[in-house]
Amino acid sequence: MDMNQYLDMFIEESKEHLQAINANLLLLESDPGNIGHVKEIFRSAHTLKGMSATMGYEDMASLTHEAENVLDLIRNQKLTITSDIMDAIFQSVDLIEGMVIDITEGGDGSADVTAIVKKLRAIVAGDFSAEQEVAAATMAVEAPQEESTPAEDHELDDYAMMVLKQSQELGNNVLWIKVTLNENCLLKAARSYMVFDQLESMGEVIKTKPAVEDIENERFEQSFEIAYVTEQSIEKVRTTILNISEIQDVTIETIQMKSEAPPAPVVQQTPAPAEKGAADAPQAPVKKATAGGKTIRVDIERLDILMNLFSELVIDRGRLEQLAREIGKNELQETVEHMSRISGDLQNIILTMRMVPVEQVFNRFPRMIRDLQKDLNKKVNLEIIGAETELDRTVIDEIGDPLNHLLRNSLDHGIESPADRKKAGKPEEGKIELRAFHSGNHVFIEVKDDGAGINKDKVLKKALERGIVNPAIADSMSDKQIHELLFAAGFSTAEVVSDISGRGVGLDVVKSKIESLGGSVGVDSVRGQGTTFLIQLPLTLSIISAMLVQVKDEKYAVPLSSIIETAVFKKDQIMMAHRQKVIDFRGRVVPLVSLQDIFQVPDNGETTEDEVAVVIVRKGEKMAGLVVDSFIGQQEIVLKSLGKYLVNVFAISGATILGDGQVALIIDCNSLIK
Amino acid sequence: MLDQKEVISEVKVIVFRLKDEEYGVEVHQVKSIEKLEHITRVPRTPSFVKGVINLRGVVTPIIDLRNRFSLEESVYSETTRIIIVAVGELEVGLIVDAANDVIDIPVDAIEPPPEVVGGVEAAYLRGVAKLDKRLLILLNLDKVLSTEEIKQLDAIEG
């Protein structure tokens, strides 16, 4: 079977489950008594195990399997959570995460899991025995024990019952084992023979279901069951069976005899799906419904195709509208109007389909902060606000790293040590706030800490040392300008970090990443009170707001993000400075750029009026005025590439398709400003 | 000998007209043939790049083949067509005077290009096919669509 087609889905879902596990682990850590969290974690781990086994990632499957064993004990309250156990589980999750990343990058997802598997097994075997008494006690009190089934349930005849009873009285384990073979196991009879062979070396098989003859003749589906008596521990039996290849699952239960023998400890191995479903049924469906909602996974490429098809429809709509106007028939016009409205709604829906809550990214940070504060010996509380804020999928994919960077920075350089905080009269536990919100056509993400703030003197000193700032203007720099120096390329190196109490771990990387997404980042800080980073992002990368302008017979789109404003100047307001046309725009001398000249637009013979329309655009602090013939208006446009044939066209960053079906080019203002 | 002749493969080509000669491109390289529609000029590109069109939602560059081959340009007419060709990742429209035929050419009818054919550089040609009374010039699209010239132009201007 070709697994490649499922690989994307596997990766996506694995990531989701890992995130869910991490989130629930954190909840569990703060509220260890809540078995609900464990059940959630167990469910995700179980799914992960199944998925990885199906996809053939053996290491991952075996590790999740071991982790699941531990979780199962906790879930059934036979094991109390300790910080050691938490750490072991966190470690396993990290390792699995690493495997998933490896798989994403084309690797085979293999990793050395022996150490952690050993640890997990020790928890199951060792710690478990210590807890055994407690567990036994709890079990005795709690009436129905779902794991151990009364003997009658297994259709044992009197002889078998007697043997089992005697064995149990002798202190042997009486087990009901269900062995499930891999779906693609070829020689089922041979496999089952191997299972029997192994089992018989350690104990006695009392009964099988189906009968031994049937098993030998392969007359069974995926699984068979065995009544088994042994002196060995359940754990030993389980590992022995699992060591045989092509075994998918082993479920072991103790058979409950009618005698008053104390209930033996029970390790339930990966219960069959049906059983599990039944056990978890009461809470599971309700909770899922509220948390996840009903969703369907769609390939983003398909959405792009949908988008393209839709833009075709919009073009035809434009033509229809024009025809309806020309023909002037009322019914036709009404129908076309109705269609326009509906397609407008449709357009909105298609656009919002690409939007996903920023939660997907935010979810991974609590875990990161947890680990980091342990490493740094700091106390901090991460507060997440506005996780439901939606952003385009393409932006979501890219924003994780910059945010990670900023959060680390806040914790590492912003938040002081508990002792220092106490001295400064602050609570020992610092606070980092991660907030997302919509405003206009943008999404803002804020990383705010209540730490020491930026030491601007040190920042300035360092910037001078590194030659980033001209000493001549250093004195006249505002606080804000000094803070912005943190984003300067070459500002930060490892040694700077150690001697600046302020900031500066490669923030230039953050800045360039965010700018590549069409956003911007700024910083604000009050000494001693904290620092705030504010990121501004476009809602989506594929649709931007633009001002459409007319130059002779041609139309161009100028991205709104580069426009400061539009203005109309009288011709006599234009001045010459060193043979360059300039205007006075709010006290600043701004050079004029004639789009007609620079794009060599053919003249259409129309005479220009004595006023010129100018779009004032900016690149960083620099400005320029683009001279156009007229403004058509502001519009949301769909970004299209010019294709592979036309690369590096001067001052053109792409194209879009207008309502009338024609292509308009998008002006790259950055290349027009030197 | 006769038996051998029967197994000789044929190439299916789209025939189009440029000035007064007939050219051919292999059918598997042709995605569609379009009527001339509004072309948006792309400034500061070589003169043979006429601009881009909206081809069912995809912005597609358009080349004037006459200009590309340094033939005299003519006014576009009712018969003018855009042949959308795809070579590798490149998808480009070629403006031709007319496109009206699909024919099979036996491979052995194809001869290497003569040194000079009506001004078109031999490098752009894959060969010439003689078919009864017709002479068909087969294009080497890889060369025609080479972006080298665009890059060179870029370098001069930059």
CSV table of C-alpha atoms in Angstrom, one decimal, chain A residues 25 58-70 83-99 110-125 235 238 367:
chain,number,residue,atom,x,y,z
A,25,LEU,CA,0.1,17.5,30.6
A,58,GLU,CA,8.1,1.3,14.7
A,59,ASP,CA,10.1,3.4,17.2
A,60,MET,CA,7.4,5.8,17.6
A,61,ALA,CA,4.8,3.1,18.0
A,62,SER,CA,6.8,1.3,20.6
A,63,LEU,CA,7.5,4.5,22.6
A,64,THR,CA,3.9,5.6,22.6
A,65,HIS,CA,3.0,2.1,23.5
A,66,GLU,CA,5.1,2.3,26.7
A,67,ALA,CA,3.9,5.8,27.5
A,68,GLU,CA,0.4,4.5,27.2
A,69,ASN,CA,1.1,1.8,29.7
A,70,VAL,CA,2.1,4.4,32.3
A,83,SER,CA,7.2,14.8,39.1
A,84,ASP,CA,9.5,12.0,37.9
A,85,ILE,CA,6.7,10.4,36.1
A,86,MET,CA,5.6,13.8,34.6
A,87,ASP,CA,9.2,14.4,33.4
A,88,ALA,CA,9.4,10.9,31.8
A,89,ILE,CA,6.2,11.5,30.0
A,90,PHE,CA,7.2,14.9,28.9
A,91,GLN,CA,10.5,13.4,27.7
A,92,SER,CA,8.7,10.8,25.7
A,93,VAL,CA,6.5,13.5,24.1
A,94,ASP,CA,9.6,15.4,23.2
A,95,LEU,CA,11.1,12.4,21.6
A,96,ILE,CA,8.0,11.7,19.6
A,97,GLU,CA,7.8,15.3,18.5
A,98,GLY,CA,11.4,14.9,17.3
A,99,MET,CA,10.4,11.9,15.3
A,110,SER,CA,13.6,6.4,13.8
A,111,ALA,CA,15.2,7.4,17.1
A,112,ASP,CA,16.9,5.7,20.0
A,113,VAL,CA,14.1,5.1,22.4
A,114,THR,CA,15.7,2.4,24.6
A,115,ALA,CA,16.6,4.7,27.5
A,116,ILE,CA,13.2,6.3,27.8
A,117,VAL,CA,11.4,3.0,27.2
A,118,LYS,CA,13.4,1.5,30.0
A,119,LYS,CA,12.4,4.4,32.2
A,120,LEU,CA,8.7,4.0,31.4
A,121,ARG,CA,8.9,0.2,31.9
A,122,ALA,CA,10.5,0.8,35.3
A,123,ILE,CA,7.6,3.1,36.2
A,124,VAL,CA,5.1,0.5,35.2
A,125,ALA,CA,7.0,-2.4,36.8
A,235,GLU,CA,4.4,-7.6,32.5
A,238,ARG,CA,3.1,-9.2,27.8
A,367,ARG,CA,5.2,23.9,27.3
